[in-house]
């Protein structure tokens, strides 16, 4: 039996445990796992692109657990009243290959992406950052704001989106958390004077939302939305203003804002900073840039967190994805004793005929763990 | 909502529709899809190897549907009373990225692998084949026998396995189908005089189960078990005895029995034969070899077949993998109105504390489609 966390169940976990606790918890798991960077079998994600979007698989494993995420990116999904990004994922046992957990990852990805941004900013931004501009006020933006609030103490948010209804939504959601929000009518005005700039826009284009004239000394730029080939947010000259940090270099060079830069453009993998091997920021006036694209290890961490909390709270259902057999070499026997009779009939009658009625006593249990 | 087919539900479909009809139906879908070969965005599967096994993801897409399979290969799983191969998979909509179907694929993989073998043999073996040796009598072998029975009319099976209990199981299962089985005490004896040799062993080693002295003129060799790096069954000199056919060349060169051969060893992709572009067998005396490894397109076909039959029969449950929202930009709102209060408490109390109790009215429906 595979443990199953639906979207409703993860929402319940976040409600009951608290979103601050969940973001903090996922950040802590990410930090732990990034410190074990070389224990993981890593690859760039595998993408199938279409004219309107992308569907990706993101696998990773250490010697104990395997994880993968299914995730799409369809910027025009609002036309169908669907999210731009939807995801689910799996944790499996490396020793046997058994899938142990299937979980929604739409909510969880929003939390882990925000937690990753905050973990990076803790290592790269100036101390005592208090203000952040958020350019792009869609589904991910609330989580970004709260991650920086809970992990760095940021309490003032400058908001801008081409869709003012998105900003309405973000303002309303953040109002309940005792933070200050200010609305602006352009990205340029929104970023003026802030400590941190977060870009989290959805358009699949080579945009230049942040240009060099908008960047002030000491700023940290958290570039989240430029995350697949043909989708960038930050002008190349901004990337040249300060050291650039990324998650997994082979993937970020293809998918990040860095895709604009030559192959030898210098970049530092964040785990080396977290592990104390490489310096992050080296002066107060330096501009630092985290070119985030989202890496499989973050989903591994987030899946571990959700599983651990769900087990602790006794939440979740089960799925019967794998046949349970007395003799695993007798997979055929799982179909049932009477299959030969049906088979003969079915085959004679042809594939589209009505089948002989065989009553099955099997059922799929769905009970709380 | 995502349509969900558990292992029990797929067993019920096979029971009710008949295994002959299911194998024939999947073969027909595979044949249709292979004729559209150039419509698909294809890649070799993505594997994470460990000391004891492998976990793989197999994605593929055309402009309408995306499919992927999760599958493991753990030859020592019998120690835990678990199958060597376990799988599940997903069909998704390319236009939106919505996962439409989650299905077990352990039973379904056995059917599609057998159907693929029979589709290849129909194109490559001599006409009127009546006898087949099956070397390796584990979980996949029953399905192989029945596919060749229903699609080619093979009615005599020569069986051999190092584990005689596996042969007992296969004999007992096949006895119900009115076919003839004969047991042998070596692979060499089992293959003598047959029309077709099927190898379907589980050991992850470079084995040489079939050597040139065992191969007679006109035989067709269906090599199924040599399907990942370091796992082969057929001596390299056997591959030199006749034309070799494969599914997707870039994957087969890495994973198939062909991994033993130089990079320029000639091989023909099967779809070109099915499409009438290239000749298959060119004489009665020729030896033909299908170096099967299992390709994502076969799972795409099998998932389509199971979905279509399940919908026709009204079978399956649903999963709530993706949050259903009135406003997809307000993902945060899906967590619930009262999240701010909980959040503040949870964050203050820290990630391991007991959370404020918030009763959720949400539930995960699981009803028959």
XYZ file of C-alpha atoms in Angstrom:
738
model
C 0.000 0.000 0.000
C 1.213 3.464 -0.932
C 0.562 6.404 1.391
C -1.470 9.061 -0.439
C -1.749 12.772 0.298
C -4.388 14.566 -1.756
C -4.461 18.321 -2.295
C -7.131 18.572 0.434
C -5.002 16.560 2.858
C -1.912 18.740 2.311
C -4.096 21.839 2.773
C -5.256 20.309 6.065
C -1.654 19.653 7.123
C -0.711 23.264 6.363
C -3.788 24.574 8.213
C -3.213 22.470 11.289
C 0.558 22.743 11.466
C 0.663 26.379 10.344
C 2.137 27.777 7.162
C 5.022 29.401 9.020
C 5.906 26.056 10.541
C 5.597 24.302 7.188
C 7.793 26.795 5.343
C 10.323 26.755 8.181
C 10.226 22.964 8.293
C 10.714 22.543 4.550
C 13.555 25.110 4.643
C 15.208 23.072 7.361
C 14.887 19.833 5.356
C 16.232 21.583 2.225
C 19.176 22.902 4.185
C 19.976 19.443 5.581
C 19.728 17.825 2.152
C 21.809 20.505 0.393
C 24.576 19.836 2.928
C 24.528 16.190 1.674
C 24.736 17.385 -1.974
C 27.282 14.780 -3.060
C 25.174 11.907 -1.700
C 22.635 12.400 -4.492
C 22.372 10.956 -7.996
C 21.356 14.125 -9.862
C 20.263 15.026 -13.372
C 18.633 17.943 -15.138
C 14.885 17.521 -15.422
C 13.384 15.821 -18.444
C 11.046 18.122 -20.346
C 8.475 17.618 -23.073
C 7.713 20.979 -24.654
C 4.632 21.873 -26.674
C 3.509 25.132 -28.254
C 1.570 26.073 -25.116
C 3.637 24.708 -22.265
C 5.928 22.106 -20.819
C 5.566 18.911 -18.794
C 8.587 17.871 -16.777
C 9.802 14.958 -14.667
C 12.349 15.632 -11.940
C 13.953 12.506 -10.454
C 16.656 12.304 -7.780
C 17.934 9.651 -5.377
C 20.378 8.979 -2.595
C 21.119 5.453 -1.352
C 17.925 5.322 0.721
C 15.161 7.257 -1.020
C 14.180 8.064 -4.571
C 11.903 10.990 -5.385
C 10.405 12.419 -8.504
C 8.034 15.224 -9.327
C 5.661 15.610 -12.260
C 5.139 19.294 -12.979
C 3.705 21.337 -15.830
C 4.117 24.955 -16.851
C 1.250 26.361 -18.936
C 1.079 30.181 -18.721
C -2.240 30.274 -20.623
C -4.038 27.900 -18.270
C -6.008 30.817 -16.799
C -8.186 30.507 -19.909
C -9.392 27.167 -18.558
C -9.473 28.413 -14.959
C -6.549 26.098 -14.212
C -3.275 26.856 -12.403
C -0.172 27.633 -14.489
C 1.791 25.094 -12.459
C 0.366 21.786 -11.187
C 2.390 19.017 -9.659
C 2.435 15.734 -7.841
C 5.246 13.471 -6.779
C 6.447 10.226 -5.333
C 8.882 9.009 -2.681
C 10.154 5.456 -3.213
C 12.416 2.991 -1.440
C 15.750 2.581 -3.277
C 16.300 -0.941 -1.892
C 13.086 -2.390 -3.380
C 11.644 0.222 -5.744
C 8.347 0.292 -3.818
C 6.549 3.648 -4.179
C 5.934 4.636 -0.551
C 4.204 7.998 -0.975
C 2.158 9.670 -3.709
C 1.462 13.292 -2.863
C 0.010 16.399 -4.397
C 2.836 18.862 -5.035
C 1.077 21.995 -6.252
C 0.755 23.510 -2.779
C 3.945 21.785 -1.678
C 5.938 23.149 -4.638
C 4.820 26.678 -3.775
C 6.089 26.130 -0.222
C 9.360 24.515 -1.256
C 10.131 27.138 -3.901
C 9.548 29.897 -1.363
C 11.555 28.038 1.282
C 14.441 27.574 -1.195
C 14.396 31.299 -2.036
C 14.539 32.199 1.641
C 17.319 29.688 2.374
C 19.341 31.257 -0.463
C 18.589 34.800 0.703
C 19.622 33.963 4.282
C 23.010 32.965 2.880
C 23.346 35.760 0.284
C 21.368 38.876 1.240
C 22.510 41.546 3.690
C 21.608 41.016 7.345
C 18.429 42.659 8.608
C 16.618 42.908 5.297
C 13.196 44.424 5.936
C 11.693 45.164 2.528
C 11.104 43.137 -0.609
C 9.580 43.934 -3.986
C 7.483 41.161 -5.521
C 7.130 41.471 -9.284
C 4.446 39.014 -10.342
C 1.629 38.547 -7.810
C 0.269 35.171 -8.943
C -0.060 31.805 -7.261
C 3.533 31.622 -5.978
C 3.827 35.172 -4.644
C 1.980 34.737 -1.310
C 4.311 31.890 -0.368
C 7.404 33.929 -1.313
C 6.264 36.810 0.890
C 5.587 34.550 3.875
C 8.868 32.655 3.504
C 10.824 35.903 3.624
C 8.667 37.086 6.512
C 9.133 33.970 8.635
C 12.739 33.116 7.743
C 14.318 36.575 7.325
C 11.979 38.927 9.180
C 10.972 40.916 6.066
C 7.830 42.906 6.921
C 7.301 45.345 4.038
C 6.329 44.172 0.564
C 6.222 46.288 -2.595
C 3.802 44.722 -5.054
C 3.494 44.956 -8.809
C 1.714 42.874 -11.437
C 0.371 43.696 -14.913
C -2.865 42.101 -13.617
C -4.104 44.338 -10.789
C -6.568 41.633 -9.671
C -3.563 39.448 -8.831
C -2.201 42.250 -6.634
C -5.641 42.607 -4.981
C -5.504 38.901 -4.151
C -1.949 39.063 -2.736
C -2.710 42.168 -0.661
C -5.828 40.578 0.794
C -4.004 37.364 1.691
C -1.028 39.150 3.270
C -3.237 41.589 5.215
C -4.020 38.778 7.652
C -0.338 38.370 8.607
C 0.389 41.800 10.048
C 2.846 42.782 7.325
C 2.895 46.028 5.335
C 2.060 45.977 1.637
C 2.437 48.838 -0.854
C 1.154 48.786 -4.429
C 3.011 50.288 -7.371
C 2.105 50.871 -10.988
C 5.392 49.640 -12.469
C 8.193 47.246 -11.621
C 10.618 50.179 -11.697
C 8.752 52.055 -8.969
C 8.167 48.909 -6.927
C 11.847 48.002 -6.610
C 13.044 51.479 -5.592
C 14.833 51.342 -2.236
C 14.035 47.728 -1.307
C 16.520 45.264 0.175
C 15.406 42.309 -1.944
C 13.784 41.984 -5.386
C 11.775 38.843 -6.100
C 10.654 38.204 -9.680
C 8.014 35.539 -10.045
C 6.200 36.101 -13.343
C 4.561 33.472 -15.517
C 4.974 34.575 -19.156
C 6.981 32.141 -21.255
C 9.020 34.823 -23.015
C 12.464 36.350 -22.836
C 11.324 39.294 -20.733
C 13.522 41.960 -19.147
C 11.565 42.865 -16.060
C 14.679 43.929 -14.162
C 17.173 46.180 -15.959
C 20.492 47.507 -14.607
C 19.125 51.021 -13.898
C 16.675 49.490 -11.385
C 19.341 47.774 -9.275
C 20.842 49.543 -6.252
C 24.017 48.620 -4.370
C 23.556 45.884 -1.773
C 20.356 44.504 -3.241
C 19.706 40.770 -3.383
C 17.793 39.559 -6.443
C 15.712 36.418 -6.090
C 14.877 35.423 -9.670
C 12.227 32.726 -9.530
C 10.164 32.968 -12.714
C 12.921 32.483 -15.298
C 12.908 28.726 -15.123
C 12.762 27.077 -18.518
C 14.258 27.514 -21.981
C 12.807 30.660 -23.571
C 11.562 32.020 -20.219
C 13.698 34.723 -18.605
C 13.017 37.810 -16.464
C 16.325 39.520 -15.752
C 18.407 41.507 -18.215
C 21.785 39.913 -18.927
C 23.596 43.051 -17.725
C 21.960 42.651 -14.306
C 23.474 39.172 -14.065
C 26.868 40.820 -14.687
C 26.385 43.203 -11.721
C 27.174 40.679 -9.013
C 27.952 37.085 -8.253
C 25.256 34.699 -9.504
C 24.266 31.618 -7.501
C 22.184 28.680 -8.696
C 20.929 25.311 -7.571
C 22.295 22.657 -9.985
C 24.550 24.213 -12.599
C 23.878 21.844 -15.547
C 20.139 22.510 -15.252
C 20.380 26.242 -14.500
C 22.538 26.966 -17.545
C 19.728 25.630 -19.738
C 16.707 26.893 -17.803
C 17.673 29.869 -15.682
C 18.086 33.522 -16.533
C 21.658 32.383 -17.163
C 20.514 30.804 -20.432
C 21.225 34.257 -21.907
C 24.874 34.146 -20.896
C 27.896 32.446 -22.500
C 28.738 28.914 -21.363
C 31.686 30.142 -19.288
C 29.720 32.821 -17.416
C 30.715 32.341 -13.768
C 28.126 30.863 -11.410
C 28.349 29.283 -7.967
C 26.212 26.368 -6.797
C 24.406 27.450 -3.640
C 25.190 24.261 -1.715
C 28.862 25.268 -1.641
C 27.899 28.475 0.185
C 25.580 26.651 2.602
C 28.381 24.169 3.320
C 30.834 27.008 4.042
C 33.103 26.036 1.147
C 32.616 29.258 -0.811
C 31.803 32.790 0.343
C 28.368 34.175 -0.450
C 28.163 37.961 -0.245
C 31.558 39.581 0.383
C 30.490 43.201 0.977
C 27.436 45.233 1.984
C 27.398 47.048 -1.363
C 27.613 43.916 -3.482
C 24.639 42.877 -5.598
C 23.855 39.165 -5.199
C 21.645 37.159 -7.539
C 19.963 33.825 -6.921
C 18.976 32.460 -10.341
C 16.427 29.922 -9.096
C 14.846 27.364 -11.413
C 13.691 24.701 -8.933
C 15.674 21.508 -8.506
C 14.587 17.941 -7.793
C 16.404 17.891 -4.439
C 14.002 20.546 -3.116
C 11.058 18.279 -3.935
C 12.835 15.360 -2.291
C 13.136 17.509 0.855
C 9.544 18.747 0.675
C 8.153 15.239 0.115
C 10.122 13.990 3.125
C 8.751 16.838 5.236
C 5.123 16.277 4.211
C 5.421 12.519 4.750
C 6.976 12.956 8.198
C 4.334 15.469 9.292
C 1.467 13.415 7.815
C 2.639 10.302 9.675
C 3.058 12.292 12.892
C -0.463 13.716 12.483
C -1.984 10.430 11.280
C -3.199 11.972 8.013
C -3.492 10.537 4.545
C -5.147 7.711 2.660
C -3.671 4.723 0.836
C -3.456 3.660 -2.799
C -3.218 0.158 -4.149
C -0.819 0.910 -7.002
C 1.153 -2.338 -6.790
C -0.416 -5.824 -6.876
C -0.010 -7.539 -3.483
C 0.854 -11.185 -4.156
C 1.645 -14.246 -2.074
C 4.061 -15.377 -4.795
C 5.538 -12.395 -6.667
C 6.542 -14.655 -9.582
C 2.846 -15.423 -10.068
C 1.713 -12.000 -11.280
C -0.703 -13.764 -13.608
C -2.410 -15.318 -10.588
C -3.303 -11.845 -9.308
C -5.845 -11.488 -12.094
C -7.948 -14.200 -10.489
C -8.593 -17.926 -10.595
C -11.334 -17.693 -13.195
C -9.368 -15.715 -15.759
C -8.874 -18.633 -18.153
C -12.608 -18.975 -18.762
C -13.118 -15.266 -19.310
C -9.995 -15.068 -21.361
C -11.131 -17.709 -23.772
C -14.498 -16.025 -24.162
C -13.075 -12.541 -24.429
C -10.527 -13.555 -27.020
C -13.097 -15.347 -29.115
C -15.513 -12.470 -28.974
C -12.834 -9.922 -29.911
C -11.546 -6.832 -28.165
C -14.590 -4.573 -28.541
C -17.265 -7.069 -27.569
C -19.162 -7.067 -24.303
C -17.216 -9.251 -21.908
C -18.511 -12.225 -19.987
C -19.648 -10.949 -16.631
C -17.319 -12.004 -13.854
C -18.030 -10.648 -10.428
C -14.956 -9.494 -8.594
C -14.824 -9.350 -4.838
C -11.805 -7.083 -4.971
C -12.105 -3.532 -3.780
C -9.693 -0.666 -3.422
C -9.432 0.287 0.211
C -9.086 3.974 1.013
C -8.716 4.383 4.739
C -6.858 6.790 6.966
C -3.344 5.582 7.815
C -10.176 15.045 -10.584
C -7.818 12.404 -11.915
C -9.176 9.007 -12.969
C -7.482 6.279 -10.919
C -7.069 2.591 -11.754
C -5.701 0.512 -8.894
C -4.073 -2.891 -9.350
C -7.361 -4.508 -8.287
C -9.329 -2.466 -10.814
C -7.013 -3.399 -13.701
C -7.249 -7.049 -12.629
C -11.030 -6.670 -12.759
C -10.836 -5.136 -16.245
C -8.676 -8.050 -17.447
C -11.027 -10.586 -15.838
C -14.160 -9.090 -17.303
C -12.817 -8.183 -20.736
C -10.669 -11.300 -21.037
C -6.883 -11.514 -21.192
C -6.913 -12.481 -24.850
C -8.974 -9.400 -25.664
C -6.717 -7.194 -23.532
C -3.502 -8.464 -25.125
C -5.029 -8.196 -28.597
C -6.364 -4.726 -27.825
C -3.048 -3.429 -26.468
C -1.255 -4.937 -29.494
C -3.642 -3.069 -31.751
C -3.044 0.237 -29.934
C 0.734 -0.346 -30.055
C 0.542 -1.046 -33.767
C -1.456 2.154 -34.397
C 0.919 4.259 -32.329
C 4.077 2.765 -33.896
C 2.689 3.755 -37.300
C 2.625 7.369 -35.970
C 6.272 7.069 -34.807
C 7.334 10.510 -36.008
C 4.453 12.228 -34.200
C 6.094 11.536 -30.834
C 8.600 13.505 -28.763
C 10.838 10.607 -27.660
C 13.773 10.149 -25.332
C 15.619 7.271 -23.713
C 14.323 6.560 -20.229
C 15.881 8.258 -17.226
C 17.404 5.778 -14.799
C 18.659 5.990 -11.233
C 20.799 2.932 -10.533
C 21.711 1.540 -7.135
C 23.690 -1.530 -6.079
C 20.517 -3.627 -5.978
C 18.381 -2.293 -8.779
C 17.167 0.562 -10.896
C 14.242 3.008 -10.856
C 13.276 4.524 -14.193
C 10.979 7.187 -15.612
C 9.755 6.813 -19.199
C 8.092 9.928 -20.623
C 6.702 10.421 -24.135
C 4.253 12.805 -25.785
C 2.522 13.643 -29.019
C 0.602 16.891 -29.517
C -2.461 15.604 -27.621
C -1.347 13.292 -24.816
C 1.645 12.950 -22.548
C 2.411 9.678 -20.785
C 5.039 8.515 -18.376
C 5.743 5.322 -16.496
C 7.545 4.801 -13.197
C 9.137 1.354 -13.156
C 11.725 -0.407 -11.041
C 13.906 -3.446 -11.669
C 15.082 -5.229 -8.517
C 16.047 -8.869 -9.230
C 16.499 -9.617 -5.505
C 13.035 -8.464 -4.494
C 11.935 -12.081 -4.010
C 13.757 -11.856 -0.669
C 11.060 -9.404 0.442
C 8.275 -11.307 -1.340
C 7.975 -8.388 -3.756
C 7.870 -8.421 -7.575
C 11.084 -7.756 -9.514
C 9.261 -5.179 -11.628
C 6.569 -2.809 -10.294
C 5.124 0.094 -12.181
C 2.521 2.781 -12.373
C 1.941 5.566 -14.846
C 0.099 8.665 -15.896
C -1.690 10.026 -18.953
C -1.870 13.818 -19.120
C -3.348 16.465 -21.383
C -0.636 18.259 -23.394
C -2.729 21.428 -23.787
C -3.089 22.060 -20.023
C -0.736 19.662 -18.223
C -3.636 18.181 -16.235
C -2.939 14.554 -15.175
C -6.026 12.722 -16.449
C -5.240 9.147 -15.430
C -3.096 7.501 -12.751
C -2.949 3.757 -13.252
C -1.178 0.726 -11.920
C 1.214 -0.548 -14.602
C 2.600 -3.766 -13.147
C -0.069 -5.971 -14.708
C -0.388 -3.589 -17.645
C 3.373 -3.646 -18.330
C 3.303 -7.441 -18.439
C 0.519 -7.248 -21.017
C 2.127 -4.514 -23.120
C 5.557 -6.184 -23.115
C 3.987 -9.435 -24.287
C 1.843 -7.613 -26.848
C 4.925 -5.778 -28.172
C 6.821 -9.072 -28.494
C 3.953 -10.608 -30.440
C 3.568 -7.553 -32.696
C 7.280 -7.807 -33.497
C 7.097 -11.567 -34.065
C 4.097 -11.185 -36.390
C 6.288 -8.929 -38.546
C 9.544 -10.884 -38.217
C 8.947 -14.587 -37.527
C 8.077 -17.201 -40.160
C 4.390 -17.739 -40.906
C 2.619 -20.508 -39.023
C 4.889 -20.642 -36.003
C 3.525 -23.248 -33.599
C 6.185 -23.723 -30.921
C 8.065 -21.377 -28.625
C 10.706 -21.922 -25.932
C 10.381 -19.704 -22.877
C 13.633 -19.362 -20.946
C 12.788 -17.709 -17.647
C 9.391 -18.657 -16.221
C 8.803 -15.720 -13.850
C 6.136 -13.031 -13.655
C 6.308 -11.985 -17.328
C 6.378 -15.468 -18.871
C 2.646 -16.306 -18.672
C 1.795 -13.123 -20.554
C 4.407 -13.862 -23.241
C 2.964 -17.326 -23.798
C -0.595 -16.041 -24.091
C 0.361 -13.177 -26.419
C 2.001 -15.619 -28.819
C -0.950 -17.965 -28.429
C -3.608 -15.349 -29.174
C -1.750 -13.246 -31.760
C 0.288 -15.883 -33.629
C -1.452 -19.159 -32.845
C 1.500 -20.711 -31.012
C 0.215 -23.696 -29.043
C 3.286 -25.561 -27.793
C 5.592 -24.064 -25.177
C 8.971 -25.441 -24.089
C 9.724 -24.246 -20.578
C 12.961 -23.801 -18.666
C 13.929 -21.895 -15.544
C 16.717 -22.390 -12.993
C 13.899 -22.195 -10.417
C 11.663 -25.228 -11.028
C 8.922 -23.708 -8.845
C 8.625 -20.912 -11.420
C 8.089 -23.529 -14.136
C 5.475 -25.254 -11.931
C 3.623 -21.945 -11.699
C 3.782 -21.274 -15.458
C 2.663 -24.810 -16.330
C -0.278 -24.591 -13.928
C -1.373 -21.203 -15.310
C -1.094 -22.273 -18.955
C -2.843 -25.604 -18.356
C -6.147 -23.704 -18.208
C -5.738 -22.384 -21.769
C -5.628 -25.638 -23.695
C -2.038 -25.233 -24.846
C 0.735 -27.836 -24.646
C 3.639 -27.297 -22.271
C 6.841 -29.333 -22.060
C 9.465 -28.974 -19.327
C 13.199 -29.197 -19.959
C 16.202 -29.320 -17.677
C 18.321 -26.844 -19.635
C 17.872 -23.907 -21.980
C 19.763 -25.850 -24.630
C 17.283 -28.721 -24.590
C 14.279 -26.411 -24.369
C 15.111 -24.467 -27.543
C 15.772 -27.537 -29.723
C 13.451 -27.511 -32.756
C 11.212 -24.603 -31.754
C 10.075 -21.827 -34.100
C 10.592 -19.016 -31.601
C 12.874 -18.528 -28.584
C 11.763 -16.086 -25.900
C 14.274 -15.130 -23.206
C 12.777 -13.417 -20.204
C 15.146 -13.848 -17.265
C 15.617 -11.499 -14.333
C 19.300 -11.651 -13.293
C 21.113 -8.328 -13.625
C 24.247 -9.844 -15.157
C 25.846 -10.209 -18.549
C 24.500 -13.726 -19.067
C 24.790 -15.841 -22.229
C 21.641 -17.911 -22.081
C 21.484 -18.286 -25.855
C 24.686 -19.241 -27.666
C 25.163 -19.712 -31.438
C 25.149 -23.533 -31.247
C 21.544 -23.387 -29.920
C 20.158 -21.387 -32.853
C 18.637 -23.178 -35.852
C 17.896 -21.725 -39.316
C 14.608 -19.809 -39.495
C 14.245 -19.232 -35.769
C 12.950 -15.946 -34.410
C 14.540 -14.820 -31.141
C 12.463 -12.620 -28.852
C 14.979 -11.236 -26.338
C 13.014 -9.588 -23.547
C 15.086 -9.825 -20.365
C 18.236 -7.988 -21.514
C 16.886 -4.538 -20.840
C 19.279 -2.377 -18.874
C 22.999 -1.639 -18.746
C 24.844 -4.700 -17.397
C 21.867 -7.020 -18.071
C 22.101 -9.167 -21.201
C 20.955 -12.675 -22.151
C 22.094 -13.358 -25.710
C 25.652 -14.090 -26.828
C 27.042 -11.388 -29.128
C 27.651 -13.983 -31.857
C 23.926 -14.802 -31.877
C 23.190 -11.145 -32.631
C 25.526 -11.496 -35.641
C 23.486 -14.446 -36.998
C 20.635 -12.390 -38.397
C 19.126 -8.967 -38.705
C 18.466 -7.348 -35.316
C 15.388 -5.205 -34.731
C 14.724 -2.874 -31.812
C 12.202 -0.358 -30.540
C 13.997 3.001 -30.144
C 17.615 2.775 -31.245
C 19.195 5.365 -28.874
C 17.746 3.513 -25.872
C 18.341 -0.009 -27.159
C 22.038 0.588 -27.837
C 22.482 1.393 -24.134
C 20.067 -1.114 -22.613
C 19.508 -4.004 -24.987
C 21.547 -7.080 -25.707
C 23.075 -4.778 -28.313
C 25.012 -3.028 -25.548
C 27.647 -5.722 -26.173
C 28.090 -4.662 -29.788
C 30.093 -1.837 -31.386
C 28.301 1.479 -31.927
C 27.989 0.835 -35.672
C 26.451 -2.644 -35.324
C 23.485 -2.613 -37.709
C 20.015 -2.502 -36.208
C 16.586 -1.651 -37.625
C 13.854 0.144 -35.698
C 10.757 -2.051 -35.741
C 8.367 0.749 -36.671
C 9.997 0.962 -40.104
C 9.060 -2.679 -40.723
C 5.501 -2.203 -39.416
C 5.146 0.833 -41.672
C 6.340 -1.164 -44.691
C 9.402 1.022 -45.194
C 11.939 -1.747 -44.525
C 11.733 -5.500 -45.035
C 11.575 -7.712 -41.953
C 12.503 -11.333 -42.625
C 13.729 -11.904 -46.199
C 13.942 -15.722 -46.258
C 12.555 -18.755 -44.448
C 16.028 -19.784 -43.282
C 16.976 -16.386 -41.898
C 17.395 -15.937 -38.144
C 15.587 -12.801 -36.902
C 16.174 -11.169 -33.534
C 13.959 -8.703 -31.674
C 16.144 -7.062 -29.024
C 13.303 -5.755 -26.842
C 13.926 -3.404 -23.925
C 10.507 -1.782 -23.493
C 9.880 1.715 -24.769
C 7.718 4.545 -23.451
C 5.450 4.484 -26.508
C 4.239 0.999 -25.534
C 3.136 2.346 -22.156
C 1.441 5.289 -23.852
C -0.504 2.757 -25.945
C -1.292 0.516 -22.969
C -2.432 3.451 -20.811
C -4.713 4.628 -23.618
C -6.173 1.126 -23.941
C -6.820 0.714 -20.206
C -8.362 4.182 -19.952
C -10.652 3.573 -22.912
C -11.789 0.192 -21.597
C -12.227 1.498 -18.036
C -14.394 4.377 -19.265
C -16.417 2.012 -21.445
C -16.947 -0.326 -18.486
C -17.466 2.488 -15.957
C -14.600 1.330 -13.752
C -12.131 3.276 -11.659
C -11.976 5.741 -8.807
C -10.775 9.351 -8.702
C -7.857 11.121 -7.060
C -7.700 14.718 -5.965
C -4.077 15.350 -6.938
C -4.556 18.947 -8.111
C -6.165 21.709 -6.014
C -9.520 22.750 -7.500
C -9.744 26.534 -7.233
C -12.222 29.222 -8.232
C -9.302 31.566 -8.902
C -6.194 29.643 -9.968
C -3.968 32.624 -9.086
C -5.162 32.282 -5.489
C -3.460 28.991 -4.656
C -2.887 30.319 -1.166
C -6.648 30.639 -0.695
C -7.009 26.874 -1.189
C -5.407 26.289 2.197
C -8.434 27.832 3.877
C -9.745 31.092 5.283
C -8.422 30.509 8.777
C -4.819 29.830 7.774
C -3.463 33.179 8.987
C -4.424 32.465 12.582
C -2.977 28.968 12.535
C 0.067 30.191 10.705
C 0.894 32.742 13.331
C 0.515 30.167 16.087
C 2.395 27.452 14.250
C 5.258 29.731 13.377
C 5.581 30.990 16.920
C 5.486 27.521 18.374
C 8.049 26.165 15.910
C 7.918 23.334 13.419
C 7.891 20.385 15.824
C 5.264 21.653 18.236
C 1.682 20.453 18.402
C -0.356 22.612 16.066
C -3.454 24.591 16.939
C -6.394 22.369 16.201
C -8.292 23.511 13.149
C -11.118 21.330 12.003
C -11.245 20.881 8.264
C -14.435 20.032 6.457
C -12.468 18.940 3.405
C -12.489 15.326 2.427
C -11.015 13.343 -0.421
C -13.800 11.806 -2.457
C -13.208 8.336 -3.845
C -16.171 7.330 -5.953
C -16.685 5.233 -9.005
C -16.455 7.268 -12.203
